[in-house]
Short mmCIF file of C-alpha atoms and ligand atoms in Angstrom, two decimals:
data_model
loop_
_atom_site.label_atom_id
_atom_site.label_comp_id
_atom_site.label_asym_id
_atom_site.label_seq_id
_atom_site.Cartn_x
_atom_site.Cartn_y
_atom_site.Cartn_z
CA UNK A 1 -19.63 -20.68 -17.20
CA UNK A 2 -16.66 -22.93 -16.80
CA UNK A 3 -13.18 -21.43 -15.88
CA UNK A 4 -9.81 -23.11 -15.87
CA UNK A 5 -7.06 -21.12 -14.18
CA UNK A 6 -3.51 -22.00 -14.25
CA UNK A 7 -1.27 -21.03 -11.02
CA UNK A 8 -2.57 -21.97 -7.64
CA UNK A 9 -1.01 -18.91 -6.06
CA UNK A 10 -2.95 -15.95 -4.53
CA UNK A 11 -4.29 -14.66 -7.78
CA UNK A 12 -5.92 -17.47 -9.30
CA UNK A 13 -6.66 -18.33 -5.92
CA UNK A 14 -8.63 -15.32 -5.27
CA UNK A 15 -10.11 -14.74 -8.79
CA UNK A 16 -11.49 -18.86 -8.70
CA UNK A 17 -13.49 -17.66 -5.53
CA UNK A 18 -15.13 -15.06 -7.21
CA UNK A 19 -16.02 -16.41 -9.62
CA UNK A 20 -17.17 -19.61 -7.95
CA UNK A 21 -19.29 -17.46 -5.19
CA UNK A 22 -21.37 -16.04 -8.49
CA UNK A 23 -21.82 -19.46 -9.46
CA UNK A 24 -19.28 -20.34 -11.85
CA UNK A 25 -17.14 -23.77 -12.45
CA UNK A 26 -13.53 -23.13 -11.53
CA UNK A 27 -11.12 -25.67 -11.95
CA UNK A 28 -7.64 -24.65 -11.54
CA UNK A 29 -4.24 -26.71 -11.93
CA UNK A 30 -0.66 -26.26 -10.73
CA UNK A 31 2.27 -28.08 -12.38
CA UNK A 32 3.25 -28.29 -8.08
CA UNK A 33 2.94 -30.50 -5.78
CA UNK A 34 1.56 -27.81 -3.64
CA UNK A 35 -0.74 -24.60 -3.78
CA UNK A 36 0.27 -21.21 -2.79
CA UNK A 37 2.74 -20.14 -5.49
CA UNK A 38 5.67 -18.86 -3.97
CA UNK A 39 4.02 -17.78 -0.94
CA UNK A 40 4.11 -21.27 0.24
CA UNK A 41 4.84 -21.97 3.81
CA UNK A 42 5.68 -25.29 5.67
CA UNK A 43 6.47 -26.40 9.45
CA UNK A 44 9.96 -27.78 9.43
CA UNK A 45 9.49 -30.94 11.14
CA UNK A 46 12.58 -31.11 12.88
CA UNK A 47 12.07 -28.06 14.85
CA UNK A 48 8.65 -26.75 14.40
CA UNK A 49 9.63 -23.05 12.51
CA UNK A 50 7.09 -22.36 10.24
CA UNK A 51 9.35 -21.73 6.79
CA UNK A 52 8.76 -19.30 4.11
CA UNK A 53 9.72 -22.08 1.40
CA UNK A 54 10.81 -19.32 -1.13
CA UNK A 55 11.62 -16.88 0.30
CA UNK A 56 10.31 -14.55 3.20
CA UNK A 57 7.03 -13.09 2.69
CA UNK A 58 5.60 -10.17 4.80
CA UNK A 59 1.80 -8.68 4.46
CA UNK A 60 1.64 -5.31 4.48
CA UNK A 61 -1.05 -2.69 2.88
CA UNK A 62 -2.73 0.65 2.91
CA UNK A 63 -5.77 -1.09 1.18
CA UNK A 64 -8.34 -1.73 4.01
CA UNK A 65 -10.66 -3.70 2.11
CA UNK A 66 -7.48 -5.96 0.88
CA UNK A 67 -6.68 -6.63 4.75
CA UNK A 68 -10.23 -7.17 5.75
CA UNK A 69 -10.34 -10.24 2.82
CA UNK A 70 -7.41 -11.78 4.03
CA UNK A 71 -8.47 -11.45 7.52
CA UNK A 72 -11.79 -13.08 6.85
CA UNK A 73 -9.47 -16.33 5.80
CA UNK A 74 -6.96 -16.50 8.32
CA UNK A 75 -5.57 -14.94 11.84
CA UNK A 76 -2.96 -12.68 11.13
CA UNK A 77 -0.74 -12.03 14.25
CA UNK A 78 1.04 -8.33 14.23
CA UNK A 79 4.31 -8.48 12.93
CA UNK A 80 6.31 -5.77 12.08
CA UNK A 81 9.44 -6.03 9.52
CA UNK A 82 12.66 -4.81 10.78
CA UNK A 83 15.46 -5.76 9.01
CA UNK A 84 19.38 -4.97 9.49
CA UNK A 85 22.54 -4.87 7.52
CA UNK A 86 25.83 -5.76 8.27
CA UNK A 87 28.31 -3.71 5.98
CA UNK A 88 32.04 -2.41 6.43
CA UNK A 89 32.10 -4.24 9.43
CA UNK A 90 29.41 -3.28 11.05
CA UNK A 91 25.63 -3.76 11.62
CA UNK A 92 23.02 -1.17 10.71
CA UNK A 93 19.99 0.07 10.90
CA UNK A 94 17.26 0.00 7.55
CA UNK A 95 15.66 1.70 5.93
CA UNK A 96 17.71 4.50 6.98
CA UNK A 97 16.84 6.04 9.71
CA UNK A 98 18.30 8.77 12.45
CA UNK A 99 19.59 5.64 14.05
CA UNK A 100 21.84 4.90 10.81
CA UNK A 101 22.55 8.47 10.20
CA UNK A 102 23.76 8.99 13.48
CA UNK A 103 25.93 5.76 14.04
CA UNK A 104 27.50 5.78 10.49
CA UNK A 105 28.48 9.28 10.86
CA UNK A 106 29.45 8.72 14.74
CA UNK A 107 27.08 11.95 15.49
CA UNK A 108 23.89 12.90 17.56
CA UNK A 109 21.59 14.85 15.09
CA UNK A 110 18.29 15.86 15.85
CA UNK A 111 15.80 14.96 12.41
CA UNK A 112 16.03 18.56 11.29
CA UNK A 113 19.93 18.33 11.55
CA UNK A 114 20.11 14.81 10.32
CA UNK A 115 17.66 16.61 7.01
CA UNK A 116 19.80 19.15 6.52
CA UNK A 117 23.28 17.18 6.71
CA UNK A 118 21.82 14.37 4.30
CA UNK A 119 20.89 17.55 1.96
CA UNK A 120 24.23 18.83 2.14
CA UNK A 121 26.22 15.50 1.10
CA UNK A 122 23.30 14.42 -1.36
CA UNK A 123 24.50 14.81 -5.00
CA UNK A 124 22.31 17.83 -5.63
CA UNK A 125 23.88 18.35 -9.33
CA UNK A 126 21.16 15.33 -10.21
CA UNK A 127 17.71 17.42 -10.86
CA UNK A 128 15.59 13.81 -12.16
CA UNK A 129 16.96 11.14 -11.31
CA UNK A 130 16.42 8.12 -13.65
CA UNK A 131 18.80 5.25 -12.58
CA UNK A 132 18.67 3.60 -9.31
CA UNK A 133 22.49 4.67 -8.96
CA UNK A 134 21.48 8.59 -9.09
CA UNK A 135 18.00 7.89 -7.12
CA UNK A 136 20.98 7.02 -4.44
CA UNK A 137 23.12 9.49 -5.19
CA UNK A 138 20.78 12.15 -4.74
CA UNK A 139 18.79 11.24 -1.84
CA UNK A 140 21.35 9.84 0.53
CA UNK A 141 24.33 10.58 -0.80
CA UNK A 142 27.90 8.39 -1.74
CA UNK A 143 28.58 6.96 1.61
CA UNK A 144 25.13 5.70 1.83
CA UNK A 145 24.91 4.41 -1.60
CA UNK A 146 27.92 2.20 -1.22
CA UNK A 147 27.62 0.94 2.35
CA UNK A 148 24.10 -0.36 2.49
CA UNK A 149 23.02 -0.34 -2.10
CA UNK A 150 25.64 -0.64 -4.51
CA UNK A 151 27.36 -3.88 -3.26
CA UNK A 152 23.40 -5.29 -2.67
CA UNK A 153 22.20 -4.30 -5.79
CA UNK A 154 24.94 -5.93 -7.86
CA UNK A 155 23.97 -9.36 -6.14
CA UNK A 156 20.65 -8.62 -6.41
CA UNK A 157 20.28 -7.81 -9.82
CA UNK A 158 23.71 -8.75 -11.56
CA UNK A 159 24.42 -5.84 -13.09
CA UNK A 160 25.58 -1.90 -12.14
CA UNK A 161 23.04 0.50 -10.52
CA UNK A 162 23.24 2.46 -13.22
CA UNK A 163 21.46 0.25 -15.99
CA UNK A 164 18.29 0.01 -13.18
CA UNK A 165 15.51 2.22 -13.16
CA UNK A 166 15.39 4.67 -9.87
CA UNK A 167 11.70 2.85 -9.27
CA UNK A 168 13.24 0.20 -7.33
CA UNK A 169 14.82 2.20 -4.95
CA UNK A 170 11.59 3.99 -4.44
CA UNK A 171 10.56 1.19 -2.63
CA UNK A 172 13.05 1.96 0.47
CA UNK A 173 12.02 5.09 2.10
CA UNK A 174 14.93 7.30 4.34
CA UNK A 175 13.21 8.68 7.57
CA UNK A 176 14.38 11.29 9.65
CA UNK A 177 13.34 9.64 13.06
CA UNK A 178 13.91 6.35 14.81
CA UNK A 179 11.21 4.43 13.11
CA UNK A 180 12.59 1.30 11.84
CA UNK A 181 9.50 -0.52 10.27
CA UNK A 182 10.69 -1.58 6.99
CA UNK A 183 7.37 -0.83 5.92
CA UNK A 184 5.29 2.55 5.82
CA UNK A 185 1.68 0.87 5.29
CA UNK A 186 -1.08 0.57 7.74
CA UNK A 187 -1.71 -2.60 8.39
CA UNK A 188 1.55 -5.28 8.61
CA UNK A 189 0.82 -8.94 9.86
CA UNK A 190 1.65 -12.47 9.42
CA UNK A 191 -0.39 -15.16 9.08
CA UNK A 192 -0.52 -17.04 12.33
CA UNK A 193 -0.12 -20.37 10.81
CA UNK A 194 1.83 -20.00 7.78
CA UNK A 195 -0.05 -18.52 4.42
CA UNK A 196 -0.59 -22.00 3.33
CA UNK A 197 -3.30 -22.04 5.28
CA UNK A 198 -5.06 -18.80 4.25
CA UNK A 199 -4.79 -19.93 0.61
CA UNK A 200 -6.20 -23.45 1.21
CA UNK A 201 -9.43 -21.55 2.85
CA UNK A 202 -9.43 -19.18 -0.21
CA UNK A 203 -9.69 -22.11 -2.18
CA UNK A 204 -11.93 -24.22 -0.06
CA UNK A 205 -15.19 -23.51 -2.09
CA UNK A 206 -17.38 -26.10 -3.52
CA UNK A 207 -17.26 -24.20 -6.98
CA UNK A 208 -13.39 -24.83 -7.07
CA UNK A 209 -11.43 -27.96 -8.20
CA UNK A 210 -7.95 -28.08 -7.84
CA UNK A 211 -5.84 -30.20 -9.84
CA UNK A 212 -1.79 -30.47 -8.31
CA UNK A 213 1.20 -32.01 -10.50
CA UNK A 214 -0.64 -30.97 -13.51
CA UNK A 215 1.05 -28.91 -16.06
CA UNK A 216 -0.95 -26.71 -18.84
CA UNK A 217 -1.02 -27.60 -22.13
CA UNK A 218 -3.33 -25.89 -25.17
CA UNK A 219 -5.63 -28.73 -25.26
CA UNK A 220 -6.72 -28.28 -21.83
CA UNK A 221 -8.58 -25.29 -22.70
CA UNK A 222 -10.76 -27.47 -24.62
CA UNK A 223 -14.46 -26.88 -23.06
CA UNK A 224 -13.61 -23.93 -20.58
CA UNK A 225 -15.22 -20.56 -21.45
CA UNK A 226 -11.94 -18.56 -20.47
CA UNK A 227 -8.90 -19.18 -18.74
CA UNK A 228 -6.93 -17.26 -16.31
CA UNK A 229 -3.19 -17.49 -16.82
CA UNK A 230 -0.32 -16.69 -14.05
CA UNK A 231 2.18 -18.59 -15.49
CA UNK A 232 5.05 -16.65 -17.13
CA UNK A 233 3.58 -14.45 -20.44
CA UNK A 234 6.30 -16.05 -22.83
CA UNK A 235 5.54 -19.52 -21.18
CA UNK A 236 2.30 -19.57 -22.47
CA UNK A 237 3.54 -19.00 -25.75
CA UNK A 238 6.08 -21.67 -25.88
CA UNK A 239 8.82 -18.59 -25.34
CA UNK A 240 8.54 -18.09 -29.03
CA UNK A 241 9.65 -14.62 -29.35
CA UNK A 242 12.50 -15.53 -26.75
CA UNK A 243 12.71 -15.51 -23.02
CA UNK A 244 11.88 -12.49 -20.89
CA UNK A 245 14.89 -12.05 -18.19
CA UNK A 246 14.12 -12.95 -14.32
CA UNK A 247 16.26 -13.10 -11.93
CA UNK A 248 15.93 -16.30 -9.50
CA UNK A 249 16.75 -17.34 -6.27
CA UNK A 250 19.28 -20.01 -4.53
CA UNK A 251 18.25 -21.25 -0.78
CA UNK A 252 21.39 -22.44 1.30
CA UNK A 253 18.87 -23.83 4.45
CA UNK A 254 20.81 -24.74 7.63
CA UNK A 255 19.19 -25.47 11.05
CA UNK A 256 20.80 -25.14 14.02
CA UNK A 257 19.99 -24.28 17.73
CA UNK A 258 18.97 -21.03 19.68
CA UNK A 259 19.03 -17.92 18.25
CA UNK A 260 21.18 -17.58 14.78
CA UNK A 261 21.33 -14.19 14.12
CA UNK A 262 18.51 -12.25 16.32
CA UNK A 263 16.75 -11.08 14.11
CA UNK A 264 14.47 -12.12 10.78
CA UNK A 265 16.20 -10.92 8.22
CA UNK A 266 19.73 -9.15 8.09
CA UNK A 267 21.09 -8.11 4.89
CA UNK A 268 24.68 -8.33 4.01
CA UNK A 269 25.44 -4.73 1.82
CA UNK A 270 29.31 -5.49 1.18
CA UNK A 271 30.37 -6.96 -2.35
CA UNK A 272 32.17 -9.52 -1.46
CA UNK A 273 29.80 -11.55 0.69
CA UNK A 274 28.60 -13.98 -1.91
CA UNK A 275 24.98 -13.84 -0.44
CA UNK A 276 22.39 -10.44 -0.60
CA UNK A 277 20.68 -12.17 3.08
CA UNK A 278 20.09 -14.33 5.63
CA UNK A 279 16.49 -15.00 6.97
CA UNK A 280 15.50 -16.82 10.27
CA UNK A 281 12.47 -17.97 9.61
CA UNK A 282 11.37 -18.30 13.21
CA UNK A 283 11.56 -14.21 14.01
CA UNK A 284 8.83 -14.46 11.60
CA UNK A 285 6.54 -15.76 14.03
CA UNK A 286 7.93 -13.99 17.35
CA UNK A 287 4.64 -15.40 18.81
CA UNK A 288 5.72 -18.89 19.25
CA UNK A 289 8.66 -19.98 20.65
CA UNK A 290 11.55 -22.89 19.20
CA UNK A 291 14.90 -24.30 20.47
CA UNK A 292 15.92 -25.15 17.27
CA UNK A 293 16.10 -22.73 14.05
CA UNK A 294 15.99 -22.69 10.68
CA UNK A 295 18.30 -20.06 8.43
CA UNK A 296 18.31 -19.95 4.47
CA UNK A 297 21.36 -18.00 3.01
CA UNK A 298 19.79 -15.73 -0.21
CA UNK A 299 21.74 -16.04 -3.50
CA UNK A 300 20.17 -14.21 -6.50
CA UNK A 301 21.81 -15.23 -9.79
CA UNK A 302 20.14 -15.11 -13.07
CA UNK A 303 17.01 -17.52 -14.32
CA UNK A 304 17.81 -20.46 -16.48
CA UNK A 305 14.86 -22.08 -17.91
CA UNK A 306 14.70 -25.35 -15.23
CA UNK A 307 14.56 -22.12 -12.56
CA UNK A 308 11.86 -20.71 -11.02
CA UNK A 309 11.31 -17.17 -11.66
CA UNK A 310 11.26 -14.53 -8.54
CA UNK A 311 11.85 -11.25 -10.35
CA UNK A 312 11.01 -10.11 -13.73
CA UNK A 313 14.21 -8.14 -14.90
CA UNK A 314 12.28 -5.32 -16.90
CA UNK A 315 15.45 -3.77 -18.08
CA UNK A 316 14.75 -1.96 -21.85
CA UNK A 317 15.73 -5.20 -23.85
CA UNK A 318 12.86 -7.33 -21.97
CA UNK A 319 10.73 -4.36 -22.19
CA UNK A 320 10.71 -4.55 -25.56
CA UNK A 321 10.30 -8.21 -25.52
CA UNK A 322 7.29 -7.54 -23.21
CA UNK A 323 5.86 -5.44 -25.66
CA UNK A 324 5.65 -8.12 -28.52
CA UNK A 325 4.07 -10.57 -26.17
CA UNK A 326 1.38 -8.16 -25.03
CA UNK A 327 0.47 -7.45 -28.83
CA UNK A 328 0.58 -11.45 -29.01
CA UNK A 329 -1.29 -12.25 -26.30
CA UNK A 330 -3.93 -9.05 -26.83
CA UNK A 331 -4.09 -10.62 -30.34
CA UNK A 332 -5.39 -14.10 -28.74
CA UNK A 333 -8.38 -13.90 -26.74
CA UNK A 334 -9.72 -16.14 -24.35
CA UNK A 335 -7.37 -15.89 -21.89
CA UNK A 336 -6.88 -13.03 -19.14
CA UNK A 337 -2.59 -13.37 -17.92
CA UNK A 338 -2.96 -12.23 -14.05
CA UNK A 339 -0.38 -12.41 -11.20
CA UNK A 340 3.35 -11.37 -10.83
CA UNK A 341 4.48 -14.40 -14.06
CA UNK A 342 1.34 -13.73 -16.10
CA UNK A 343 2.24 -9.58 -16.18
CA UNK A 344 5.94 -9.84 -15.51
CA UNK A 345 5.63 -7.74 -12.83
CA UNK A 346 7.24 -7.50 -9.45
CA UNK A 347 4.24 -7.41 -7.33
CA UNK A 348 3.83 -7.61 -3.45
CA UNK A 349 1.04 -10.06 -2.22
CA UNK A 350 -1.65 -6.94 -1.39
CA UNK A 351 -1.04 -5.71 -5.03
CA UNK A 352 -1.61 -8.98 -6.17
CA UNK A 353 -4.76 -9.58 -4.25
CA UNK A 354 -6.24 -6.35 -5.34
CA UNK A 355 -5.72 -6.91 -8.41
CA UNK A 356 -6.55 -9.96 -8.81
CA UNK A 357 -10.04 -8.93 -6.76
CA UNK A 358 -10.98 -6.27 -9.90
CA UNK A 359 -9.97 -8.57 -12.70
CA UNK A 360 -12.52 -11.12 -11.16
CA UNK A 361 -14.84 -7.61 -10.94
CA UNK A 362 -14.12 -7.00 -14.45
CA UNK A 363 -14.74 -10.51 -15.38
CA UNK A 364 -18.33 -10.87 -14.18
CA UNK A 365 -19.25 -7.59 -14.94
CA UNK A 366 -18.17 -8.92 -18.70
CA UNK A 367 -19.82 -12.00 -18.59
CA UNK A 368 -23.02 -10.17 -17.64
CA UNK A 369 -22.81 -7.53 -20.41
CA UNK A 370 -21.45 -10.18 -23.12
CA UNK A 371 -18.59 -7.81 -23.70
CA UNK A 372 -15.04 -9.43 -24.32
CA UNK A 373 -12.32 -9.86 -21.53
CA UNK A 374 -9.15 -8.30 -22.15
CA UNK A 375 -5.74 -10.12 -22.00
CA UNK A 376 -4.94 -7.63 -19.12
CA UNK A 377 -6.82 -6.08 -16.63
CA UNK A 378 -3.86 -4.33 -15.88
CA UNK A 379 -1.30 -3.31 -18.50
CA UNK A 380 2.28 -4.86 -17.70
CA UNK A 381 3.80 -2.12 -20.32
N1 UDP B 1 18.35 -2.82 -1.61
C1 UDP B 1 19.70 -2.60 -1.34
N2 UDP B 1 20.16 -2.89 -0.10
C2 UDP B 1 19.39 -3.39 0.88
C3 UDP B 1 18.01 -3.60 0.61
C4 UDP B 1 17.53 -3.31 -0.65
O1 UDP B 1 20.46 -2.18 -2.21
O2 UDP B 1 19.90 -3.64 2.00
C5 UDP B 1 17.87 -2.51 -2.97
C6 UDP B 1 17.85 -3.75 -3.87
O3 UDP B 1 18.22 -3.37 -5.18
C7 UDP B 1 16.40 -4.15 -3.83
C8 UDP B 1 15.68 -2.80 -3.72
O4 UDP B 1 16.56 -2.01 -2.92
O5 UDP B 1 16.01 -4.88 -4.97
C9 UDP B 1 14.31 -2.86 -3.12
O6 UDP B 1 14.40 -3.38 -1.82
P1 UDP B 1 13.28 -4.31 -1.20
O7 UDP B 1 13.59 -4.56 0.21
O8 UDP B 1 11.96 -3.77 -1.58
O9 UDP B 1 13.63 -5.66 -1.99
P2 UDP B 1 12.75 -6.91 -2.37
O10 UDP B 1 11.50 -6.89 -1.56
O11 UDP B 1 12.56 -6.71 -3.82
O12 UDP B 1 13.66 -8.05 -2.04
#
């Protein structure tokens, strides 16, 4: 069987070695310079800090067998996310915690008094919630929502609260107790030496070409038994229905010496700070130590078709826009669209990897039986 897979990033990444450990050709291009997708990390020569090129990226999962693979590539130092916000002047703890209960309300609850105040000023009047505005609303209350969300979410997204679903607030938990891990999973790390690294070794198979600078085009398919897409869905079919809505990302990088901000990541909640973050990269790695430091200012504005794409938009026009192109591309066979682009979904780097680990599942168990692979292993609808 030969395979071409477009997208050097962790899901054709980890899909080619499947496939290539049972035996199968793989050849997979990239229209970058580079592999790894946007989980690409490079030293910055100047002062050493390992940089998260687009964007910080931070491993965490519940799915053991998802940490064991990536572990069996690379050494992943513990690292544990804790981010801050500056807002109405001052800075605060997040995801919110006792510690941001208690210092935005100047007060010294216990948890089961902090639970019971939050109840009381939560908008209880909103039974099922549906937009991210009265997921807010309801669970922490106004204050809440405006200091540390509304302002954010604006920038983030470029529209009101209220036209986004409540699912992407789900993400942020509120905790009654001092724990300020960003994240609730089991296992959190960082690679040691970047994820560059960890990619190159997922790659590094004998089975496995890999083809930089090269961009897909139809005719490459020529000869190839199937091919694996994570490019964007409406890419691969020249955007003919029209372009599904991302949001992108603007880097402002400046270096400088000792300690910018003290801390990896601090968000900035208030309106009319033009930026949603700043990240310094070199809390990312609090294992090595650098004089010098490297900061990138986060602006999030909306995609343009030179831009890259961070995060699919999946409001109920592009919904509906999804829709056609699933029908399209269910219609084509052939191809199997993978990854965060290929599904237009936003997906963290353990989702991707497990999925991306039963599509290549699906994918011999379909080449044994003769039976057809689907467009999607997992529906983006
Ligand atoms: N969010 C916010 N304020 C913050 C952090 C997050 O309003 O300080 C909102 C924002 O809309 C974001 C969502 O919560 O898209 C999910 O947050 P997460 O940290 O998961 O963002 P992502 O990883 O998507 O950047």
């Amino acid at each position: 069987m030969k395979v071409l897979m477009v997208g050097a990033g962790l899901s054709c990444a980890v899909i080619g070695r499947k496939l290539a450990e049972a035996g199968m050709a793989v050849t997979i291009i990239d229209s970058r310079s580079h592999i790894g997708g946007n989980c690409y990390t490079e030293r910055d020569a100047d002062t050493g800090v390992m940089v998260h090129i687009y964007g910080p990226h931070i491993f965490h999962t519940d799915d053991e067998e998802v940490w064991n693979y990536v572990n069996a590539f690379t050494t992943f130092k513990p690292y544990q996310n804790r981010v801050k916000t500056t807002s109405q002047g001052q800075v605060f703890s997040l995801p919110i915690n006792l510690h941001t209960i208690n210092q935005y309300y100047r007060k010294t609850m216990n948890p089961t008094e902090a639970r019971a105040f939050i109840e009381e000023i939560a908008d209880k009047t909103i039974e099922d919630p549906q937009t991210f505005e009265d997921q807010a609303l309801r669970f922490v209350g106004r204050d809440f929502y405006e200091a540390f969300f509304k302002g954010y979410t604006e920038k983030q997204w470029g529209c009101s609260p209220r036209d986004l679903p409540a699912s992407i607030l789900k993400r942020l938990p509120v905790r009654f107790n001092y724990d300020d891990n960003y994240f609730f999973h089991k296992f959190q790390g960082m690679p040691e030496e970047g994820y560059t690294p960890m990619i190159e070794a997922i790659l590094d198979h004998p089975g496995i070409e890999v083809k930089l600078e090269t961009t897909y085009e139809p005719q490459m398919a020529e000869g190839y038994d199937h091919i694996f897409y994570s490019g964007p869905l409406d890419g691969f079919f020249d955007f003919r229905l029209g372009r599904l809505g991302y949001r992108t990302l603007d880097f402002e990088r400046f270096a400088d010496q000792g300690d910018y901000q003290g801390c990896a990541v601090m968000n900035y909640g208030d309106r009319d700070v033009p930026y949603t973050r700043i990240t310094e990269h070199k809390h990312f790695a609090p294992w090595e130590s650098h004089e010098g430091t490297v900061c990138y200012r986060e602006f999030s504005r909306s995609c343009e078709p030179d831009d890259i794409p961070y995060y699919p938009i999946r409001q109920v026009e592009e919904k509906a826009l999804l829709g056609e192109y699933v029908a399209l591309a269910e219609a084509t066979g052939g191809v199997t669209f993978v990854g965060r682009l290929g599904t237009y979904r936003y997906l963290d780097m353990d989702v991707t990897i497990r999925e991306a680990l039963d599509t290549a599942q699906a994918f011999l168990s379909a080449a044994e039986t003769g039976a057809e692979m689907p467009a999607f292993v997992k529906s983006p609808l």
